[in-house]
Coordinates of C-alpha atoms and ligand atoms in Angstrom, one line a residue:
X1 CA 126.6 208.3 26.8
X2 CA 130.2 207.8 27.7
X3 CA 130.9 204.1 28.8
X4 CA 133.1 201.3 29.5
X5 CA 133.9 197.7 29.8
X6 CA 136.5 195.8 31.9
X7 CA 136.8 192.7 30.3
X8 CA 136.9 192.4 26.4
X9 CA 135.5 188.9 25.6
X10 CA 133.3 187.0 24.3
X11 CA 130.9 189.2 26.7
X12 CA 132.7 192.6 26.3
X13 CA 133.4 193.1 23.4
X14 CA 129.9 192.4 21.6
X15 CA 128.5 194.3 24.2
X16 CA 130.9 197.5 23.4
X17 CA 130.6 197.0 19.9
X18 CA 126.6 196.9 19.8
X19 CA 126.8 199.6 22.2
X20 CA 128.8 201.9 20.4
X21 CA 127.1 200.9 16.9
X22 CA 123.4 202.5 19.1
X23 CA 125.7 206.1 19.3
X24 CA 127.4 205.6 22.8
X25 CA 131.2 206.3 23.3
X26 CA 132.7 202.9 24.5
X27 CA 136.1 202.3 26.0
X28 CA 136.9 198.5 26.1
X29 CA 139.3 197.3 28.3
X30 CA 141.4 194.4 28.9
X31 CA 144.1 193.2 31.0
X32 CA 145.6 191.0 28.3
X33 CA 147.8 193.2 26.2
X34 CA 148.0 191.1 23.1
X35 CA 144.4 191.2 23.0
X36 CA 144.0 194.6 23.0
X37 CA 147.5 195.3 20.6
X38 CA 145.1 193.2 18.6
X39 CA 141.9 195.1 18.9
X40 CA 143.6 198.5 18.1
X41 CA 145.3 196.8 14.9
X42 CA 141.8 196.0 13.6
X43 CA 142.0 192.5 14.2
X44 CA 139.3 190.4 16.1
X45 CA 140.3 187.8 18.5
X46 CA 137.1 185.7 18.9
X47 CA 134.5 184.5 16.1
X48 CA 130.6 185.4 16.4
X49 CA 128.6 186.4 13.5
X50 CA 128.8 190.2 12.4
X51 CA 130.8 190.8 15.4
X52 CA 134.3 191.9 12.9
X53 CA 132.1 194.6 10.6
X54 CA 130.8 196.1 13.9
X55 CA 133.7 196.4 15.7
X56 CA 135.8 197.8 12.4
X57 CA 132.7 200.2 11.9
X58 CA 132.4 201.7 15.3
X59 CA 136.0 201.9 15.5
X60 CA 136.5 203.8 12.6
X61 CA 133.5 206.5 13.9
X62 CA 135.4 206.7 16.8
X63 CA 132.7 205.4 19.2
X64 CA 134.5 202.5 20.3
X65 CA 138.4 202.0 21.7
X66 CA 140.5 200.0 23.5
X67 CA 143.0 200.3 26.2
X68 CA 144.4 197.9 29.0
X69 CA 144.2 200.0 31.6
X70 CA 141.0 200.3 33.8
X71 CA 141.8 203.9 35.2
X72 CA 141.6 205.8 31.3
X73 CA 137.8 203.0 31.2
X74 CA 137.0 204.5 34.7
X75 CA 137.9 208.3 34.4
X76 CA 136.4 208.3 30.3
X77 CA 133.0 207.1 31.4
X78 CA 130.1 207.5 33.2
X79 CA 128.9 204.2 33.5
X80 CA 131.3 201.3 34.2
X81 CA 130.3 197.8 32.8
X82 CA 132.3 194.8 34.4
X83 CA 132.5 191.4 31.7
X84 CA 135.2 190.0 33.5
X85 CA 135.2 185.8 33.9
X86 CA 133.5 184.4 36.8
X87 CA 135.4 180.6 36.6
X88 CA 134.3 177.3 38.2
X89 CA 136.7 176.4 41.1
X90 CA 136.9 172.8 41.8
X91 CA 134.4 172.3 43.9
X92 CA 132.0 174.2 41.7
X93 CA 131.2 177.3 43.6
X94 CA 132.3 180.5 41.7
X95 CA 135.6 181.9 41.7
X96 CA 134.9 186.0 42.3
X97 CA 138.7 186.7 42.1
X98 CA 138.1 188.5 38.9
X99 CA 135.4 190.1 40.1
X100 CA 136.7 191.8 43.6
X101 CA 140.2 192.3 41.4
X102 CA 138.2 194.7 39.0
X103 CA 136.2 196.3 42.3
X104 CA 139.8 197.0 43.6
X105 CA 141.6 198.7 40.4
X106 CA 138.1 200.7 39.9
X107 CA 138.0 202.1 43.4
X108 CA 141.7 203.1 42.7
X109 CA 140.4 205.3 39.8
X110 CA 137.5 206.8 41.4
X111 CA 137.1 210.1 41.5
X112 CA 133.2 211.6 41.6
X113 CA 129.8 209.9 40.8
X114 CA 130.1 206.6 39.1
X115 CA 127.4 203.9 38.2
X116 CA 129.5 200.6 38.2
X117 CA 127.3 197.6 36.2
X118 CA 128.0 193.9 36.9
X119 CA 127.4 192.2 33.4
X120 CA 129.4 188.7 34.6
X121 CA 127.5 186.2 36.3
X122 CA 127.9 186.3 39.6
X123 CA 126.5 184.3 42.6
X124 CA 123.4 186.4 44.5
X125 CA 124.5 189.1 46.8
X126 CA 128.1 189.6 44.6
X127 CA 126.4 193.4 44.2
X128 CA 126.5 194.6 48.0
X129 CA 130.3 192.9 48.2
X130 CA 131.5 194.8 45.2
X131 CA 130.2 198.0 46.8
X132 CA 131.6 197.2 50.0
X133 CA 135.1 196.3 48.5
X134 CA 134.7 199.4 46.5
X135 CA 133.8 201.5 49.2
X136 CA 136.9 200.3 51.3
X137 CA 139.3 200.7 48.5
X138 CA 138.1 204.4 47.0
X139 CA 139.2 207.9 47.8
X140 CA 137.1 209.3 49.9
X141 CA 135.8 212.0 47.4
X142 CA 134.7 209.3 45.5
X143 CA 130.6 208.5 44.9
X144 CA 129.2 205.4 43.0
X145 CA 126.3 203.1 43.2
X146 CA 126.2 199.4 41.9
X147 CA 123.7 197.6 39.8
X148 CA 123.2 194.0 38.5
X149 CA 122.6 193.7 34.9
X150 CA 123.0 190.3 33.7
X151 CA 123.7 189.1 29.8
X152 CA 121.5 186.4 28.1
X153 CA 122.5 186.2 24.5
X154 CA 123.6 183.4 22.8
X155 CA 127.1 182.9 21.4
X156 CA 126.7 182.3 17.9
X157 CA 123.7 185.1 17.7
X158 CA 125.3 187.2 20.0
X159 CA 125.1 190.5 18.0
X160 CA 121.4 190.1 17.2
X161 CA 120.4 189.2 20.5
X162 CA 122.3 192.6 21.9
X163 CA 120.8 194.3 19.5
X164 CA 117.3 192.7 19.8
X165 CA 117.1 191.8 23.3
X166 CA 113.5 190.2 24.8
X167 CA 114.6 191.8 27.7
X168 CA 117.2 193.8 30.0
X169 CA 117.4 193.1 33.7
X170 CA 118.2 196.4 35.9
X171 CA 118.8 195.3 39.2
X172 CA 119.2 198.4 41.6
X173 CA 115.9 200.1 43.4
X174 CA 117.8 203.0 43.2
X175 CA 116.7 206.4 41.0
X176 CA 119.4 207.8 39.6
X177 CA 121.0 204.6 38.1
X178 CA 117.9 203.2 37.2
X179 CA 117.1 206.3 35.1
X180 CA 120.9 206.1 33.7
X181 CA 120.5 202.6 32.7
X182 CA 117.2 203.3 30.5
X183 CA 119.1 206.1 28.9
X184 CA 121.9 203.5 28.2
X185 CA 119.4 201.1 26.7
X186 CA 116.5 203.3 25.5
X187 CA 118.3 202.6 21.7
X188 CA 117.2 198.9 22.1
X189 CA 113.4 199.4 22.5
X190 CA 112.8 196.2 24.6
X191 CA 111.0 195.1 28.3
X192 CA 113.0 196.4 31.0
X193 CA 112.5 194.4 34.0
X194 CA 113.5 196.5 37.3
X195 CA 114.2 195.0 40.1
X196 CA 116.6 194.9 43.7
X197 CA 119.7 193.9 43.1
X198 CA 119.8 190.4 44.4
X199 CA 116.9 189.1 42.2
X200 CA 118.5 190.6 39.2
X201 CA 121.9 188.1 40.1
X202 CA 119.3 185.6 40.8
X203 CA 117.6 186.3 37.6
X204 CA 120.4 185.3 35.9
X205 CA 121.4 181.5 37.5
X206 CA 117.9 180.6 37.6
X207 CA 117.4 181.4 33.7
X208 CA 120.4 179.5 32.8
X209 CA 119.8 176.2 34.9
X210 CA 116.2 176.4 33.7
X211 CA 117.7 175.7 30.3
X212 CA 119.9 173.5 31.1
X213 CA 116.9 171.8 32.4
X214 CA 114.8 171.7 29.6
X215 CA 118.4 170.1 27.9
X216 CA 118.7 167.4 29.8
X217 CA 114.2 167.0 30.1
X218 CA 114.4 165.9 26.6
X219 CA 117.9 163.9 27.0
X220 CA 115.9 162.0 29.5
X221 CA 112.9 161.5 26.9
X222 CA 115.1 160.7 24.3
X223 CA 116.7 157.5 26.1
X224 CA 112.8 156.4 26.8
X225 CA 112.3 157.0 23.1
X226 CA 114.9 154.7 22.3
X227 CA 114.0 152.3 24.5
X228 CA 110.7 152.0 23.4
X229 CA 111.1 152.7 19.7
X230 CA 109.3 156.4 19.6
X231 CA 111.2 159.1 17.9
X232 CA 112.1 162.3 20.0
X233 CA 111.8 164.8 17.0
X234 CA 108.5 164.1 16.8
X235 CA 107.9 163.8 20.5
X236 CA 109.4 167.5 21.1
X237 CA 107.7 169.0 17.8
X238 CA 104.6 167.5 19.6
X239 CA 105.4 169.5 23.2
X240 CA 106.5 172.4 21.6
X241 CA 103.4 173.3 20.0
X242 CA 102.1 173.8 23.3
X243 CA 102.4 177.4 24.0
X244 CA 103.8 176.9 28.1
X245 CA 106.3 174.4 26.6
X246 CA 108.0 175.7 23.3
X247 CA 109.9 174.1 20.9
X248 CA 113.2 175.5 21.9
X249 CA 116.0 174.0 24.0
X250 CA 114.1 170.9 23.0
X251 CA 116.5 168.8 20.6
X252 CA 118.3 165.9 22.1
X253 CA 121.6 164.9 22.0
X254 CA 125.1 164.8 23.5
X255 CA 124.4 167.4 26.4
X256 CA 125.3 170.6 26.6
X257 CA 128.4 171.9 28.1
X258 CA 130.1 175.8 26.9
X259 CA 131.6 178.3 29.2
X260 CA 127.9 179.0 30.9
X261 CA 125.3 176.6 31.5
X262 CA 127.5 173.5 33.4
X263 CA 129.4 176.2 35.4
X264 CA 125.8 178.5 36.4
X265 CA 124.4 175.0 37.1
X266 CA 127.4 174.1 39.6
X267 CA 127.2 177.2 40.9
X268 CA 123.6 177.4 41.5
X269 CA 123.3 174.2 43.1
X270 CA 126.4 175.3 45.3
X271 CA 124.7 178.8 46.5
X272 CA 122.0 176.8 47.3
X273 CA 123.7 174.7 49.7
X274 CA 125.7 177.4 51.0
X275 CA 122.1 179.1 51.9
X276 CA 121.3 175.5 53.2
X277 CA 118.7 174.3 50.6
X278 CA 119.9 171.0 49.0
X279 CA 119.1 171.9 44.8
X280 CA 118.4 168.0 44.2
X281 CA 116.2 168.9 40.9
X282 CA 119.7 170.9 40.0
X283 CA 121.6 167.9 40.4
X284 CA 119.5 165.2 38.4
X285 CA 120.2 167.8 35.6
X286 CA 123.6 167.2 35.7
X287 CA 123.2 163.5 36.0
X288 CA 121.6 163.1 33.1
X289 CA 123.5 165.3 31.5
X290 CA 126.6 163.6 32.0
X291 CA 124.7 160.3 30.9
X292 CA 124.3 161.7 27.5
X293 CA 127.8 161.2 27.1
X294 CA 128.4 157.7 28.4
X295 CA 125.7 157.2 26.2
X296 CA 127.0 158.1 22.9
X297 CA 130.1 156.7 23.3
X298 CA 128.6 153.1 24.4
X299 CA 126.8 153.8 21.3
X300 CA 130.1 154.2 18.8
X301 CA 131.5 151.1 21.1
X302 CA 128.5 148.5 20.9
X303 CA 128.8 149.4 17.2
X304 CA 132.9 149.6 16.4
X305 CA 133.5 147.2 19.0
X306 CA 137.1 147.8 19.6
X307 CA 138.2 151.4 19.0
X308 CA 141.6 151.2 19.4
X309 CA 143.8 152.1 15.8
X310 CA 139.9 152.5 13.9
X311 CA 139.8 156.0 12.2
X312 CA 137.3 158.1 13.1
X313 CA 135.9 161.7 11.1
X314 CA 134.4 164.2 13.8
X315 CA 132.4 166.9 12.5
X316 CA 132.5 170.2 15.1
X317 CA 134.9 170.9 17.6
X318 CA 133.2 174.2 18.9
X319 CA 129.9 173.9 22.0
X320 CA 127.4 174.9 19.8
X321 CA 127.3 175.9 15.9
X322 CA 128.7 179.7 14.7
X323 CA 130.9 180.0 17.3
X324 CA 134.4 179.5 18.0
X325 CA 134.1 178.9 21.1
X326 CA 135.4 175.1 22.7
X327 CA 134.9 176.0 26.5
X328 CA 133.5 173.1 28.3
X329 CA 132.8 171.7 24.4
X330 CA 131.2 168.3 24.5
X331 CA 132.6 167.8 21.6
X332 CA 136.1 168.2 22.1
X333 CA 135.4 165.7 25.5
X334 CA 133.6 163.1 22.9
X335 CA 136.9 163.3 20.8
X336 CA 139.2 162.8 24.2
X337 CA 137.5 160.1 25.0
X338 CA 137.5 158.3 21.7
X339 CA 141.3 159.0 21.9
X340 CA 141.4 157.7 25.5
X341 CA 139.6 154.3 23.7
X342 CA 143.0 154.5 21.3
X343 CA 140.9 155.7 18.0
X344 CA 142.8 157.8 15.1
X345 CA 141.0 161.1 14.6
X346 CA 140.5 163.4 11.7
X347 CA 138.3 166.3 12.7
X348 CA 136.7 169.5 11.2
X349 CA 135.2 172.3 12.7
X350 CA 134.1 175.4 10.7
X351 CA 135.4 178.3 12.9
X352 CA 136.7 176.3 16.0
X353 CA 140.1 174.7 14.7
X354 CA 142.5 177.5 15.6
X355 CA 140.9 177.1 19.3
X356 CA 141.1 173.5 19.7
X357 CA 144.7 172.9 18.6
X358 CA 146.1 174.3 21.6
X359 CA 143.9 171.5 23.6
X360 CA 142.9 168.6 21.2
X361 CA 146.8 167.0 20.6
X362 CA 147.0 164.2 18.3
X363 CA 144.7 164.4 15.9
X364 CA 144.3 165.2 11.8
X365 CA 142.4 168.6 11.2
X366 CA 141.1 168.8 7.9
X367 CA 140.3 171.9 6.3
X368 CA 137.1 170.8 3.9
X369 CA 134.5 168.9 5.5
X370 CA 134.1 166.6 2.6
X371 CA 137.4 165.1 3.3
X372 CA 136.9 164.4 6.8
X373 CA 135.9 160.5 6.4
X374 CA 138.8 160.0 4.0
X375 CA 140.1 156.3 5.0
X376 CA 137.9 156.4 8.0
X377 CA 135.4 153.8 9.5
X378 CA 133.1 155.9 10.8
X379 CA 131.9 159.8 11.0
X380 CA 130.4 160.9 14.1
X381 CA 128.7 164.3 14.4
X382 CA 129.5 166.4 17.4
X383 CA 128.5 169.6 16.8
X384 CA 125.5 171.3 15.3
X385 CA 126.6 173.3 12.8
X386 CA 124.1 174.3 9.8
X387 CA 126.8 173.7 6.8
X388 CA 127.4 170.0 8.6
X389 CA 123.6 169.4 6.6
X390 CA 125.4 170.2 3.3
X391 CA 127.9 167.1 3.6
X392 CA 128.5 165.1 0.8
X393 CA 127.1 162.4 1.8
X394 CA 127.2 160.1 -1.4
X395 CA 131.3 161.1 -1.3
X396 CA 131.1 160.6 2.6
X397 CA 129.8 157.2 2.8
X398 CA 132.0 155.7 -0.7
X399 CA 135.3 157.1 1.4
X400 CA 134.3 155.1 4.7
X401 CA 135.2 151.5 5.1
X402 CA 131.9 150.8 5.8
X403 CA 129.3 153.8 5.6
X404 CA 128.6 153.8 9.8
X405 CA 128.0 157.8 10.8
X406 CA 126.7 158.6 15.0
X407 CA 125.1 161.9 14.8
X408 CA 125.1 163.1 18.4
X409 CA 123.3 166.2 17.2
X410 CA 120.0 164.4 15.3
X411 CA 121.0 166.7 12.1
X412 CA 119.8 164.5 9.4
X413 CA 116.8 162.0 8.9
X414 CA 116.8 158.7 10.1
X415 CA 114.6 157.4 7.1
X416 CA 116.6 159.5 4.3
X417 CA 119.8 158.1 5.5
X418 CA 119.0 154.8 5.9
X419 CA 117.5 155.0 2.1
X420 CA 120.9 156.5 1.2
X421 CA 122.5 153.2 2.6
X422 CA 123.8 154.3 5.8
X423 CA 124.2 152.5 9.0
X424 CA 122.8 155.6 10.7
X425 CA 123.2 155.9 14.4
X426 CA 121.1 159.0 16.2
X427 CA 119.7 160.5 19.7
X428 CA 116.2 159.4 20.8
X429 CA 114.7 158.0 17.2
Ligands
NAD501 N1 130.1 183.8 27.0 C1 128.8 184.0 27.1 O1 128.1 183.7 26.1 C2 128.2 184.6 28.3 C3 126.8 184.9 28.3 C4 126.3 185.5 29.4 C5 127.1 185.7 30.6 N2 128.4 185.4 30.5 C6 129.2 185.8 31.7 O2 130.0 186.9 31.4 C7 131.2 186.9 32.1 C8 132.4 187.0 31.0 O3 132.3 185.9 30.2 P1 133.1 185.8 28.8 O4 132.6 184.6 28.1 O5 133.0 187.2 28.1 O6 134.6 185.6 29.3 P2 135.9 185.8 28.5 O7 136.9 185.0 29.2 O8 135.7 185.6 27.0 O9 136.3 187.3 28.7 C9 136.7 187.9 29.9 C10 137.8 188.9 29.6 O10 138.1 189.6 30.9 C11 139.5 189.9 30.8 N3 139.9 190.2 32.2 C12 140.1 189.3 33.2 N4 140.5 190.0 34.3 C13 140.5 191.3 34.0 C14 140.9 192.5 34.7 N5 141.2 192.4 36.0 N6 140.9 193.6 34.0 C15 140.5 193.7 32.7 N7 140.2 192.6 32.0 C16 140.2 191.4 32.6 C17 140.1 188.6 30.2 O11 141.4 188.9 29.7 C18 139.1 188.3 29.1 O12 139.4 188.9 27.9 C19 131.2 185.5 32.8 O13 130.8 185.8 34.1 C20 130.2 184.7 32.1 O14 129.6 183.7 32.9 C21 129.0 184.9 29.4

């Protein structure tokens, strides 16, 4: 099938590339020329695993190109996909400014029957005021329907999960897109879940805070662990067993944060009010979220004492491991506020680096992990990347003034490290 994206990023483009790697012809495009000159040069301007050999691959075949403007997407394809950000305004609720901009410069380029496909994440009832804002703005020859098809993968497993999805959400009641949108995703062979296009949105917000949920559940367990001496590990290896619980989304630690779950969670809670329901449960979430935080840090504090002019090592800059991606990274705010506390830092992220210098000012990046706690007097761990497990830890803890490391993601054991002669700091044990 012919298709195309608006919007080319972390979103887009996997989903292009994994679409036109299943046979389809996909246009990507992108309102940021650089990123697109990029594209069509054969470079790749974000990191996720086996994202560059996809995108080189179905470029070369021809199924997949890029272009910056939405009219040659439009008039190339049959079915329109929109990936385009949907960004927190300051108050939380969701700013659809992208959004409506797309709707606008797509009704332009109408000219028959399109099927127009809302990927971003959008508050519930977005669908009916694209079509309405499309309706206003397109020629009057022009036909199209709208459906809701939200994205769950992960970044950082973003090309499996597209390829391998445990399910695709088609949100329109409506025959001849619903039987267009199989076709599009017949090649994936996984539960389709049809539904009207406002529970499809809602799909979407309530997945996301569910799991930010189940984040900040265990957050909350690990503090009573540590209060009380139990060990969270074990406490969530013990829940997960349980079928209805399941392991996942159950390790403690500094929070979450990312470009997704603590903007869906401000926005949910803010529909919510708008609709006139008060999303307490929602809120508590973030509370404890937050807490996680304040937590660590007192933790590094009650144990440096004063921060200011000690040198610090942070391992992980990136939200979560194999990505580079530091939106909203808890570990870049750990690092601003041990800089606001007046510490020295020399940090190392895997893949993240390049990102975080144009936010993170100030501090020494280090190219090999195992230097990062050269002249230091502590290591903390901020992100949970698998290599991180690899440290040398011997090297680590004879080049630290005194062998102190806070692991804000629980990535090595408590006993082991304390037998290796560390003053070993965790979450929950
Ligand atoms: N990142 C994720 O893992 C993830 C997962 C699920 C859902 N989502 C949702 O998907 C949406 C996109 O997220 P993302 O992470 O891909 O964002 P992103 O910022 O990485 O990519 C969005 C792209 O859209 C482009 N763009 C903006 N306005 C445009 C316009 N008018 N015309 C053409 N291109 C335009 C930007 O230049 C950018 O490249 C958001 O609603 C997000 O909440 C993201």
């Amino acid at each position: 099938m012919k298709l195309s994206i608006i919007g080319t990023g972390y979103v887009g483009l996997v989903t292009g590339a994994c679409l036109a790697e299943v046979g389809h012809e996909v246009v990507c495009v992108d309102n940021d020329a650089a990123k697109i000159k990029l594209l069509t040069s054969g470079g790749i301007p974000i990191y996720e695993p086996g994202l560059e050999e996809l995108v080189k691959k179905n470029a070369a075949a021809g199924r997949l190109s890029f272009t910056t403007s939405t009219a040659e997407g439009v008039q190339k394809s049959d079915v329109i996909f929109i990936a385009v950000p949907t960004p927190p305004q300051p108050d939380g609720s969701v700013d659809s400014s992208f959004i409506e901009k797309v709707a606008r410069d797509i009704a332009a380029a109408l000219t028959d029957y399109k099927i127009i496909v809302d990927k971003s994440t959008v508050p519930v009832k977005t669908g009916e005021k694209v079509a309405e804002t499309i309706k206003r703005y397109c020629p009057a020859t022009a036909d199209f329907e709208v459906v809701s098809n939200p994205e769950f993968r992960r970044e950082g497993f973003a090309v499996g999960d597209l390829l391998k999805p445990d399910r695709i959400v088609i949100g329109t009641r409506s025959p001849r897109p619903i039987e267009a949108m199989k076709k599009v995703y017949a090649p994936f062979h996984a539960p389709m879940v049809v539904t009207d296009i406002n529970s499809a949105e809602l799909i979407k917000h309530a997945s996301n805070s569910f799991l930010a949920l189940k984040i900040s559940y265990i957050n909350a367990i690990a503090t009573i662990c540590e209060i009380t001496g139990a060990n969270v590990q074990e406490v969530a290896a013990g829940m997960g067993l349980d079928e209805r619980i399941g392991r996942r989304f159950l390790n403690a630690g500094i929070g979450f944060g990312g470009s997704c779950f603590p903007k869906d969670l401000s926005a949910f809670i803010k529909i919510a009010e708008e609709i006139g329901y008060d999303f307490r449960l929602l809120k508590e979430v973030q509370h404890i979220n937050a807490g996680q935080m304040d937590r660590f840090v007192k933790k590094i504090t009650d144990t440096l004492w004063v921060l200011k002019d000690k040198k610090i090592g942070v391992l992980g800059l990136a939200f979560k491991q194999n990505t580079d991606d530091i939106r909203m990274s808890p570990a870049i705010e750990l690092c601003q506020r041990l800089q606001k506390e007046g510490a020295l830092l020399r940090v190392h992220d895997p893949k993240a680096m390049n990102k975080a210098r144009a936010i993170l000012k100030d501090v020494t990046y280090v190219e090999d992990m195992n230097t990062v706690t050269e002249g230091c007097d502590a290591l903390v761990v901020a992100t949970e990347w698998d290599e991180f497990k690899q440290l040398d830890l011997e090297r680590a803890r004879k080049s630290l003034s005194h062998p102190i490391m806070f692991d804000g993601r629980n990535l090595f054991d408590h006993a082991e490290m304390e037998r290796l002669g560390w003053v070993y700091k965790s979450v929950g044990r």
